Coordinates of C-alpha atoms in Angstrom, one line a residue:
M1 CA -8.3 -7.2 31.8
N2 CA -7.2 -3.6 31.7
R3 CA -10.3 -2.1 30.0
E4 CA -9.0 1.5 30.2
A5 CA -6.3 0.7 27.7
I6 CA -8.5 -0.7 25.0
L7 CA -9.1 1.6 22.1
H8 CA -10.5 1.4 18.6
I9 CA -11.5 4.4 16.4
P10 CA -13.6 3.6 13.3
L11 CA -12.7 5.3 10.0
S12 CA -9.2 6.3 11.1
N13 CA -5.8 4.7 11.1
Y14 CA -7.5 2.0 13.2
A15 CA -9.8 1.1 10.4
Y16 CA -9.1 2.0 6.8
G17 CA -9.3 0.7 3.2
L18 CA -6.0 -0.5 1.7
D19 CA -7.6 -1.0 -1.6
E20 CA -11.2 -1.8 -2.8
T21 CA -11.1 -5.4 -1.5
H22 CA -8.8 -5.1 1.6
V23 CA -9.5 -3.3 4.9
V24 CA -7.1 -3.0 7.8
F25 CA -8.5 -3.1 11.4
R26 CA -6.5 -2.3 14.5
L27 CA -7.2 -2.5 18.3
R28 CA -5.0 -1.2 21.1
T29 CA -4.7 -3.1 24.4
A30 CA -2.5 -2.8 27.5
R31 CA 0.9 -4.5 26.9
N32 CA 1.0 -8.2 27.7
D33 CA -2.6 -8.1 29.0
I34 CA -4.7 -9.9 26.3
K35 CA -4.2 -13.6 25.4
S36 CA -6.4 -13.5 22.3
C37 CA -8.2 -10.9 20.1
I38 CA -10.7 -12.0 17.5
L39 CA -12.3 -9.8 14.9
H40 CA -15.9 -10.7 14.0
Y41 CA -17.1 -9.2 10.8
G42 CA -20.2 -9.4 8.7
D43 CA -22.2 -7.7 5.8
R44 CA -24.0 -4.8 7.4
S45 CA -26.5 -4.8 4.5
C46 CA -27.2 -8.6 4.5
R47 CA -30.8 -9.7 4.3
E48 CA -30.4 -12.2 7.2
T49 CA -31.2 -11.2 10.8
P50 CA -29.2 -11.4 12.9
V51 CA -26.0 -10.6 10.9
I52 CA -23.9 -13.7 10.2
F53 CA -20.4 -12.9 11.5
T54 CA -17.1 -14.5 10.5
P55 CA -14.3 -14.7 13.1
L56 CA -10.7 -13.9 12.3
T57 CA -7.8 -14.1 14.8
M58 CA -5.8 -10.8 15.1
K59 CA -2.1 -10.7 15.8
I60 CA 0.1 -8.2 17.6
A61 CA 1.6 -6.0 14.9
S62 CA 3.7 -3.9 17.2
S63 CA 4.1 -2.9 20.9
D64 CA 5.3 0.2 22.7
D65 CA 6.0 0.8 26.4
L66 CA 2.3 0.8 27.4
F67 CA 0.3 -0.9 24.7
D68 CA 0.0 -3.8 22.2
Y69 CA -1.5 -3.1 18.8
Y70 CA -3.4 -5.9 17.3
E71 CA -4.0 -5.8 13.5
I72 CA -5.5 -7.8 10.7
E73 CA -5.7 -7.1 7.0
L74 CA -9.2 -8.3 5.9
S75 CA -9.9 -9.5 2.4
S76 CA -13.7 -9.1 2.3
P77 CA -16.3 -9.6 -0.4
Y78 CA -18.3 -7.0 1.4
T79 CA -18.0 -3.3 0.8
R80 CA -20.2 -2.5 3.8
I81 CA -19.0 -4.1 7.1
C82 CA -20.2 -4.2 10.6
Y83 CA -17.8 -5.7 13.2
Y84 CA -16.9 -6.3 16.8
F85 CA -14.0 -7.6 18.8
E86 CA -13.8 -10.6 21.2
L87 CA -11.2 -10.2 23.8
S88 CA -9.8 -12.7 26.4
D89 CA -7.1 -12.4 29.0
G90 CA -7.3 -16.1 29.9
K91 CA -9.7 -15.5 32.8
T92 CA -12.5 -13.4 31.3
T93 CA -13.9 -12.9 27.9
C94 CA -15.8 -9.9 26.6
L95 CA -17.1 -8.4 23.4
Y96 CA -16.2 -4.8 22.4
Y97 CA -18.3 -2.7 20.1
S98 CA -19.8 0.8 20.1
D99 CA -16.9 1.8 22.4
E100 CA -18.5 -0.4 25.1
F101 CA -17.9 -3.8 26.7
H102 CA -20.6 -6.4 26.3
S103 CA -21.2 -10.0 27.4
E104 CA -23.3 -10.9 24.3
T105 CA -24.1 -9.8 20.8
T106 CA -27.0 -7.6 19.8
G107 CA -29.7 -8.0 17.2
E108 CA -29.3 -4.3 16.3
R109 CA -26.7 -4.3 13.5
S110 CA -26.4 -0.5 13.7
E111 CA -24.9 -0.8 17.2
Y112 CA -21.8 -2.6 16.1
Y113 CA -18.8 -0.8 14.8
Q114 CA -19.4 0.3 11.2
F115 CA -17.3 0.5 8.1
P116 CA -20.1 2.0 6.1
F117 CA -18.7 1.6 2.6
N118 CA -15.2 1.0 1.3
R119 CA -15.4 3.8 -1.3
R120 CA -12.6 3.9 -3.8
E121 CA -12.7 7.7 -3.6
D122 CA -11.8 7.5 0.1
I123 CA -8.9 5.0 -0.3
A124 CA -5.6 6.8 0.0
Q125 CA -3.8 6.4 -3.3
V126 CA 0.0 6.9 -3.0
P127 CA 2.3 6.7 -6.0
K128 CA 3.7 3.2 -6.2
W129 CA 7.2 4.4 -7.0
V130 CA 7.7 5.7 -3.4
N131 CA 8.4 2.1 -2.2
D132 CA 11.6 2.0 -4.2
A133 CA 12.7 5.6 -3.7
V134 CA 16.0 6.7 -2.2
V135 CA 15.9 10.5 -2.0
Y136 CA 18.8 13.0 -2.2
N137 CA 18.0 16.4 -0.8
I138 CA 19.9 19.3 -2.5
F139 CA 20.2 22.8 -1.1
P140 CA 20.9 24.4 -4.5
D141 CA 23.1 27.3 -3.3
S142 CA 25.4 24.9 -1.5
F143 CA 25.8 21.9 -3.8
A144 CA 27.8 22.6 -7.0
T145 CA 28.8 25.2 -9.5
G146 CA 30.6 22.7 -11.8
R147 CA 31.8 19.1 -11.8
R148 CA 32.9 18.3 -8.2
Y149 CA 33.3 22.0 -7.6
I150 CA 31.5 24.7 -5.7
A151 CA 32.5 28.4 -6.0
K152 CA 32.2 29.2 -2.3
E153 CA 31.2 32.7 -3.1
G154 CA 27.8 34.3 -3.8
M155 CA 26.5 36.5 -6.5
R156 CA 23.9 39.2 -7.0
R157 CA 21.4 39.6 -9.8
V158 CA 18.6 42.0 -10.5
Y159 CA 15.3 40.6 -11.4
R160 CA 12.6 43.1 -12.6
G161 CA 14.1 45.8 -10.4
N162 CA 14.5 43.6 -7.3
S163 CA 17.8 42.1 -6.0
T164 CA 18.3 38.4 -5.7
S165 CA 21.4 36.8 -4.1
S166 CA 23.2 33.6 -3.4
K167 CA 25.9 32.8 -0.8
N168 CA 27.9 29.8 -2.0
G169 CA 27.4 29.9 -5.8
G170 CA 25.6 26.6 -6.4
T171 CA 23.7 26.4 -9.7
I172 CA 21.3 24.1 -11.5
C173 CA 24.0 23.5 -14.2
G174 CA 26.2 22.4 -11.3
I175 CA 23.7 19.7 -10.4
I176 CA 23.6 18.5 -14.0
D177 CA 27.4 18.3 -14.0
N178 CA 27.3 16.0 -11.1
L179 CA 24.5 13.6 -12.0
D180 CA 27.1 10.9 -12.6
Y181 CA 28.0 11.3 -8.9
L182 CA 24.4 10.8 -7.9
T183 CA 23.8 7.9 -10.1
T184 CA 27.0 6.2 -8.8
L185 CA 25.8 6.8 -5.2
G186 CA 22.6 5.0 -6.2
I187 CA 19.8 7.5 -5.5
N188 CA 16.8 7.6 -7.7
C189 CA 15.0 10.8 -6.6
I190 CA 16.2 14.3 -5.9
Y191 CA 14.4 16.9 -3.8
L192 CA 15.4 20.5 -4.4
N193 CA 15.0 23.2 -1.8
P194 CA 13.4 26.3 -3.4
I195 CA 14.6 27.3 -6.9
F196 CA 12.2 30.1 -7.9
V197 CA 13.1 33.8 -8.0
A198 CA 13.6 35.1 -4.4
G199 CA 15.6 37.6 -2.6
E200 CA 17.8 35.7 -0.1
Y201 CA 20.1 32.7 -0.8
H202 CA 17.7 30.2 0.7
K203 CA 14.9 31.3 -1.7
Y204 CA 12.1 31.0 0.8
D205 CA 11.2 34.7 0.3
L206 CA 9.6 34.3 -3.1
L207 CA 9.3 37.1 -5.7
D208 CA 8.2 35.1 -8.8
Y209 CA 6.7 31.6 -8.7
F210 CA 7.0 31.1 -12.5
H211 CA 10.7 31.4 -13.1
I212 CA 14.0 30.0 -11.8
D213 CA 16.1 32.4 -9.7
P214 CA 18.8 33.9 -11.9
C215 CA 21.5 33.1 -9.4
F216 CA 20.7 29.4 -10.0
G217 CA 20.3 29.6 -13.8
T218 CA 17.5 29.8 -16.3
D219 CA 14.2 28.0 -16.9
D220 CA 15.9 26.1 -19.7
D221 CA 18.6 25.0 -17.3
F222 CA 16.0 23.5 -15.0
R223 CA 14.1 21.9 -18.0
K224 CA 17.4 20.2 -19.0
L225 CA 18.0 19.0 -15.4
V226 CA 14.6 17.3 -15.3
T227 CA 15.2 15.8 -18.7
E228 CA 18.7 14.5 -17.8
C229 CA 17.4 13.2 -14.4
H230 CA 14.6 11.3 -16.2
K231 CA 17.1 9.8 -18.6
N232 CA 19.0 8.5 -15.6
H233 CA 15.8 7.2 -13.9
I234 CA 15.9 9.9 -11.3
R235 CA 12.7 11.7 -10.3
V236 CA 12.6 15.4 -9.4
I237 CA 10.7 16.9 -6.5
I238 CA 10.7 20.7 -5.9
D239 CA 9.9 22.9 -2.9
G240 CA 6.6 24.7 -3.0
V241 CA 6.4 27.8 -0.6
F242 CA 2.7 28.8 -0.5
N243 CA 2.3 29.8 3.1
H244 CA 4.2 33.1 2.6
C245 CA 6.0 35.0 -0.1
G246 CA 8.7 37.7 -0.2
W247 CA 7.8 41.3 0.6
N248 CA 8.6 42.3 -2.9
F249 CA 6.2 39.8 -4.4
F250 CA 4.0 41.8 -6.8
A251 CA 0.8 41.4 -4.7
F252 CA 2.4 42.5 -1.4
D253 CA 4.3 45.3 -3.1
D254 CA 0.9 46.6 -4.4
V255 CA -0.6 46.4 -0.9
A256 CA 2.4 48.3 0.6
K257 CA 2.0 51.0 -2.1
N258 CA -1.8 51.3 -2.3
G259 CA -3.0 50.3 1.1
E260 CA -6.7 49.6 1.5
K261 CA -7.2 50.4 -2.2
S262 CA -5.1 47.5 -3.3
A263 CA -6.8 44.8 -5.2
Y264 CA -4.6 42.3 -3.3
K265 CA -5.4 43.4 0.3
D266 CA -7.3 40.2 0.9
W267 CA -4.4 38.0 -0.3
F268 CA -2.7 38.5 3.1
Y269 CA -3.3 37.8 6.8
D270 CA -4.0 40.5 9.4
L271 CA -2.9 43.6 7.6
T272 CA -2.8 46.9 9.4
F273 CA -2.9 50.0 7.2
P274 CA -0.8 51.6 6.2
V275 CA 1.4 48.5 5.7
I276 CA 4.9 49.3 6.8
R277 CA 7.9 47.1 5.9
P278 CA 10.2 47.7 8.8
D279 CA 13.9 48.4 8.1
N280 CA 15.1 46.9 11.4
M281 CA 14.9 43.1 11.5
D282 CA 14.2 43.3 15.2
D283 CA 11.0 45.3 14.7
Y284 CA 7.7 43.5 14.6
P285 CA 5.8 44.1 11.3
N286 CA 2.1 45.1 11.3
Y287 CA 1.1 42.1 9.3
S288 CA 1.3 38.4 9.8
C289 CA 4.4 36.6 8.6
F290 CA 6.1 33.3 8.6
G291 CA 7.1 33.4 12.2
Y292 CA 8.3 37.0 12.7
E293 CA 10.3 37.1 9.5
R294 CA 9.3 40.6 8.3
T295 CA 10.4 39.9 4.7
M296 CA 8.0 36.9 4.5
P297 CA 4.3 38.1 4.7
K298 CA 1.8 35.3 5.3
L299 CA -0.6 34.6 2.4
N300 CA -4.3 34.1 3.0
T301 CA -4.6 30.7 1.4
S302 CA -8.4 30.5 2.0
N303 CA -8.9 33.4 -0.4
P304 CA -10.3 32.2 -3.8
E305 CA -8.0 34.4 -5.8
V306 CA -5.0 33.1 -3.9
I307 CA -6.1 29.5 -4.4
H308 CA -6.6 30.2 -8.1
Y309 CA -3.2 31.8 -8.5
F310 CA -1.3 28.9 -6.8
M311 CA -3.2 26.2 -8.6
K312 CA -1.8 27.8 -11.8
V313 CA 1.7 27.6 -10.2
C314 CA 1.0 23.9 -9.4
R315 CA -0.1 23.1 -13.0
Y316 CA 2.7 25.1 -14.6
W317 CA 5.6 23.2 -13.3
L318 CA 4.0 19.8 -13.8
E319 CA 2.8 20.5 -17.3
N320 CA 5.8 22.5 -18.6
F321 CA 8.7 20.9 -16.8
D322 CA 7.4 17.4 -16.0
I323 CA 8.4 17.5 -12.3
D324 CA 7.5 14.4 -10.2
G325 CA 6.4 16.0 -7.0
W326 CA 6.1 18.8 -4.6
R327 CA 7.6 19.2 -1.1
L328 CA 5.2 21.7 0.6
D329 CA 6.7 24.2 3.0
A330 CA 5.1 25.1 6.3
A331 CA 2.2 22.8 5.3
N332 CA 0.5 22.8 8.7
E333 CA -0.1 26.6 8.6
I334 CA -2.1 26.5 5.4
D335 CA -5.8 26.1 4.9
N336 CA -6.8 22.5 4.5
G337 CA -9.2 23.4 1.6
F338 CA -6.2 24.8 -0.2
W339 CA -4.4 21.5 0.1
R340 CA -7.4 19.5 -1.1
M341 CA -7.6 21.6 -4.2
F342 CA -3.9 21.4 -4.7
R343 CA -4.0 17.6 -4.6
K344 CA -6.9 17.5 -7.1
T345 CA -5.0 19.9 -9.4
A346 CA -1.6 18.1 -9.2
K347 CA -3.1 14.6 -9.6
S348 CA -5.2 15.7 -12.6
V349 CA -2.0 16.7 -14.4
K350 CA 0.2 13.8 -13.2
S351 CA -1.5 11.0 -11.3
D352 CA 1.7 9.7 -9.7
C353 CA 2.9 13.1 -8.6
L354 CA 4.1 12.9 -5.0
L355 CA 3.0 15.4 -2.4
I356 CA 5.1 15.7 0.8
G357 CA 4.0 18.0 3.6
E358 CA 6.5 19.7 5.9
I359 CA 5.0 18.8 9.2
W360 CA 7.3 18.1 12.1
E361 CA 4.7 16.5 14.4
S362 CA 2.0 13.9 13.7
A363 CA 0.8 14.6 10.1
Y364 CA -2.2 12.2 10.4
P365 CA -4.9 15.0 9.8
W366 CA -3.2 15.7 6.4
L367 CA -2.6 12.0 5.5
R368 CA -6.1 10.7 5.1
G369 CA -6.0 10.5 1.3
D370 CA -7.4 13.9 0.5
Q371 CA -4.3 16.2 1.0
F372 CA -0.8 14.7 1.1
D373 CA 0.8 11.4 0.2
S374 CA 3.7 11.8 2.7
S375 CA 5.2 14.0 5.3
M376 CA 8.8 14.8 6.5
N377 CA 9.4 12.3 9.3
Y378 CA 11.3 14.4 11.8
D379 CA 10.5 11.8 14.5
M380 CA 13.0 9.5 12.7
R381 CA 15.7 12.0 13.4
K382 CA 14.6 12.7 17.0
N383 CA 14.4 9.0 17.8
C384 CA 17.7 8.1 16.2
R385 CA 19.3 11.1 18.0
D386 CA 18.1 9.8 21.4
F387 CA 19.2 6.2 20.8
F388 CA 22.2 6.2 18.5
A389 CA 23.7 9.6 19.1
S390 CA 23.2 10.5 22.8
G391 CA 22.1 7.1 24.3
R392 CA 19.3 8.9 26.2
I393 CA 17.0 5.9 25.6
D394 CA 17.7 2.2 25.7
A395 CA 16.5 -0.4 23.2
A396 CA 13.1 -0.8 24.9
G397 CA 12.7 3.0 24.7
F398 CA 13.7 2.9 21.0
E399 CA 11.1 0.1 20.3
D400 CA 8.5 2.3 21.9
R401 CA 9.4 5.2 19.6
V402 CA 9.5 2.9 16.5
T403 CA 6.0 1.5 17.3
K404 CA 4.6 5.0 17.6
M405 CA 6.0 5.8 14.1
I406 CA 4.6 2.6 12.6
M407 CA 1.1 2.8 14.1
R408 CA 0.6 6.5 13.5
Y409 CA -0.5 6.3 9.9
P410 CA -2.3 4.0 7.4
Q411 CA 0.1 1.7 5.7
Q412 CA 0.1 3.6 2.4
M413 CA 1.3 6.8 4.1
L414 CA 3.7 4.9 6.4
Y415 CA 5.6 3.5 3.4
A416 CA 5.7 7.0 1.8
Q417 CA 7.2 8.8 4.8
L418 CA 10.3 10.9 4.0
N419 CA 12.7 9.6 6.7
V420 CA 15.3 12.3 7.5
L421 CA 18.4 12.5 9.7
D422 CA 19.4 15.9 8.3
T423 CA 17.7 18.8 6.5
H424 CA 18.4 22.4 5.8
D425 CA 16.7 23.4 9.1
V426 CA 18.6 21.3 11.7
S427 CA 22.1 20.5 12.9
R428 CA 23.9 17.7 11.0
F429 CA 23.4 14.3 12.6
L430 CA 27.1 13.6 12.6
T431 CA 27.5 16.7 14.8
L432 CA 24.9 15.3 17.1
C433 CA 27.1 12.2 17.3
E434 CA 30.0 14.5 18.2
G435 CA 31.8 13.3 15.1
N436 CA 31.6 9.7 16.1
W437 CA 31.4 7.8 12.8
M438 CA 30.5 4.5 14.5
K439 CA 27.4 6.0 16.0
F440 CA 26.5 7.9 12.9
R441 CA 26.6 4.8 10.7
L442 CA 24.2 2.9 13.0
A443 CA 21.6 5.6 12.4
V444 CA 22.2 5.4 8.6
V445 CA 21.8 1.6 8.7
F446 CA 18.5 2.1 10.5
Q447 CA 17.4 4.8 8.1
M448 CA 18.2 2.6 5.1
T449 CA 16.5 -0.5 6.4
F450 CA 13.4 1.2 8.0
V451 CA 9.9 1.5 6.5
G452 CA 9.6 4.6 4.2
M453 CA 11.8 6.7 1.9
P454 CA 15.3 7.4 3.2
S455 CA 16.4 11.0 2.5
I456 CA 20.0 12.0 2.3
F457 CA 20.8 15.6 2.8
Y458 CA 23.6 16.7 0.4
G459 CA 27.0 16.0 2.0
D460 CA 25.9 13.5 4.6
E461 CA 27.7 11.0 2.4
Q462 CA 30.8 13.2 2.6
G463 CA 30.8 13.6 6.4
I464 CA 29.7 17.3 6.5
Q465 CA 29.1 18.5 10.1
G466 CA 27.6 21.7 11.5
S467 CA 25.4 22.9 14.3
V468 CA 24.5 26.4 13.1
E469 CA 23.0 27.5 9.8
D470 CA 26.2 28.6 8.0
E471 CA 27.8 25.2 9.0
Y472 CA 25.0 22.8 8.2
R473 CA 24.3 24.6 4.9
Q474 CA 28.0 24.9 4.1
P475 CA 29.4 24.3 0.6
M476 CA 29.5 20.7 -0.6
I477 CA 32.8 18.8 0.0
W478 CA 34.1 16.0 -2.2
G479 CA 36.6 13.2 -1.7
N480 CA 35.5 11.4 1.4
K481 CA 35.5 8.0 -0.2
S482 CA 34.9 5.9 2.9
F483 CA 31.7 7.7 3.8
F484 CA 30.6 7.7 0.2
E485 CA 31.2 4.0 -0.3
F486 CA 29.4 3.2 2.9
Y487 CA 26.3 5.0 1.7
R488 CA 26.6 3.5 -1.7
A489 CA 26.7 0.0 -0.3
L490 CA 23.7 0.6 1.9
I491 CA 21.6 2.1 -0.9
N492 CA 22.5 -0.9 -3.1
L493 CA 21.5 -3.2 -0.2
R494 CA 18.1 -1.5 0.1
R495 CA 17.4 -1.4 -3.6
S496 CA 18.5 -5.0 -4.0
N497 CA 16.2 -6.5 -1.3
V498 CA 12.5 -6.2 -1.7
A499 CA 11.8 -6.8 2.1
L500 CA 13.7 -3.6 3.0
R501 CA 11.5 -1.6 0.6
Q502 CA 8.1 -3.2 1.0
G503 CA 8.2 -5.6 3.9
S504 CA 6.4 -5.3 7.3
L505 CA 8.5 -4.5 10.4
H506 CA 8.5 -6.4 13.6
T507 CA 10.8 -5.9 16.6
V508 CA 12.6 -9.1 17.6
C509 CA 14.7 -7.9 20.6
A510 CA 14.6 -4.7 22.6
E511 CA 15.4 -5.2 26.3
K512 CA 15.3 -2.6 29.0
G513 CA 18.7 -1.4 30.1
K514 CA 20.4 -2.7 26.9
Y515 CA 21.2 -1.1 23.6
L516 CA 20.8 -4.0 21.2
Y517 CA 17.9 -3.5 18.9
I518 CA 16.9 -6.2 16.5
F519 CA 14.0 -6.1 14.0
E520 CA 12.7 -8.1 11.0
R521 CA 11.5 -6.9 7.6
Q522 CA 9.3 -9.5 6.0
C523 CA 7.3 -9.8 2.8
E524 CA 6.0 -12.9 0.9
T525 CA 9.3 -13.6 -0.8
Q526 CA 11.9 -12.5 1.6
S527 CA 12.7 -12.1 5.3
I528 CA 15.6 -9.9 6.6
L529 CA 16.9 -9.4 10.1
V530 CA 18.7 -6.2 11.2
A531 CA 20.7 -6.1 14.4
L532 CA 22.0 -2.8 15.7
N533 CA 24.2 -2.5 18.9
A534 CA 24.1 1.1 20.0
G535 CA 26.0 0.3 23.2
D536 CA 29.7 0.2 24.2
R537 CA 29.8 -3.5 25.1
K538 CA 29.5 -6.8 23.2
E539 CA 26.0 -8.4 22.9
V540 CA 24.7 -11.7 21.6
I541 CA 22.3 -12.0 18.7
S542 CA 20.5 -15.0 20.0
V543 CA 18.4 -15.6 16.9
L544 CA 21.6 -16.4 14.9
G545 CA 23.1 -19.8 14.6
G546 CA 20.2 -21.9 13.4
D547 CA 18.8 -22.4 9.9
E548 CA 17.2 -19.0 9.9
Y549 CA 19.1 -15.8 9.0
N550 CA 22.2 -17.8 8.0
K551 CA 23.2 -15.4 5.1
C552 CA 25.0 -12.2 6.1
L553 CA 24.3 -9.4 3.6
F554 CA 26.1 -6.5 5.4
Q555 CA 27.9 -6.2 8.7
E556 CA 30.5 -4.6 10.8
G557 CA 31.6 -5.9 14.2
V558 CA 29.7 -9.2 14.0
S559 CA 31.6 -12.5 14.7
G560 CA 29.5 -15.6 15.0
K561 CA 26.6 -14.7 17.3
E562 CA 28.4 -11.8 18.9
I563 CA 28.1 -8.2 17.9
G564 CA 30.7 -5.7 19.1
P565 CA 30.1 -2.2 20.4
W566 CA 28.4 0.0 17.8
G567 CA 28.3 -3.0 15.5
F568 CA 25.5 -3.9 13.0
G569 CA 24.5 -6.8 10.9
V570 CA 21.9 -7.4 8.2
F571 CA 21.0 -11.1 7.6
E572 CA 18.7 -12.9 5.2
N573 CA 16.7 -16.0 5.9
S574 CA 17.7 -18.1 2.9
N575 CA 14.9 -20.6 3.7
V576 CA 12.3 -18.1 2.5
K577 CA 12.0 -18.7 -1.2
S578 CA 11.1 -16.1 -3.8

């Protein structure tokens, strides 16, 4: 038994409350090392001594290159639980508790692993609607000026003495004019990059957090957009930029003019007086910024006045415009106390408001139920790039990556992940595939059948490419019917099959040196098999041909049990009755 590989962390993603009566426990072991893993649990407050334990057999939920992850969802009458694990490799058996190996139990109940109390306040509550969400991410300047039309030229406006600009002419009314396009596509949630008053076309250099940028339209235009979206059963998420502002934001402008006498000098990080706004973009400013962007000074989000100001912003858009969520920019650079207050504020106004943090790495510290509901899953993009686009990893390597995504978070947050292939910050995925449609569509099939919320960046469904900013944020194109219909069919597939939205995920086939990856999505009423061949040769889907998975829902390149190069198939087990 490889004891060095065994890991359990209490009160973490290895032990968490799913709801008030269900608790999930996980244990990591070396891959293919353990023959059996049994959870023994008992009431840590029971009157009997010793504690009476109940055994439950755990199963492998997922595996990566090095480890197996055992898991069990416990339905317990106890709110206070003590527990230990019994492990056997077929030769030796040991007990594991208090991060130590033992040959026998102890009479000291406090020495076992503890789940002190399954407090409802500590259970991560994620809006239920995320399970059914398919998101369409719109970069407002680049989407539409009118119906199936984008001006492809910018404009300039003056807002309270400051210049604002756009590049491609997209407007909020343009989005309204194309809601029929979005409903036909089948999405049911839009996420808008920044729309508040700001200097540059991207709108991440904020001037006013309480109004729509005049290049995009008016506050009433946005109110109409939300109303029309809700009529069409589309939710609306907007971008919140609270890590930094624009250098003409009223508070920073006051600091630049009044120096140390400014009432807002504590609103910003690491100011050196006098504050100088450098004219040359290559010069380093004497204040902290977002990166080294001199026009985006960093806000001090631990300052009580700053917190109070942005809680007003949070409430304003929820109360007055009925938005459905916030995507939170540069979230990992902001004070955690700020986010805890932001969550309380948002949820007090709209309990099913969705909070998505922009965090490119593991977001677990922010996804424990007290800050965000979700994060942007850039690992989805990276892993799909390395398997489908470049072939850097084989199917076994892809399984390793998939497992890491699945086991990283509690279940509630896993199913709320915003799964991206493209965003406004990265090269288009079709470009990573060197324009190869067959590779690209495999990644899209995976995105639409994986756990979490798929997010389509505007124009993905039209075949937009680009590797630099002007290209991947280029004006929307219209008329690529084949791409559009492919996306439409996949979205319909996802929305029509509950297992693809709410089911667990298990890898079925992922061999070293091969590029056929097969996985199952299963729930109580449905079981679906997804086969993806990311290689240039035929493979055999060995699990086909029997009574199981005898109903094909969607495929390209599948004939009998064979799957051609870059082919895919989605199959339902018709023996599972709803």
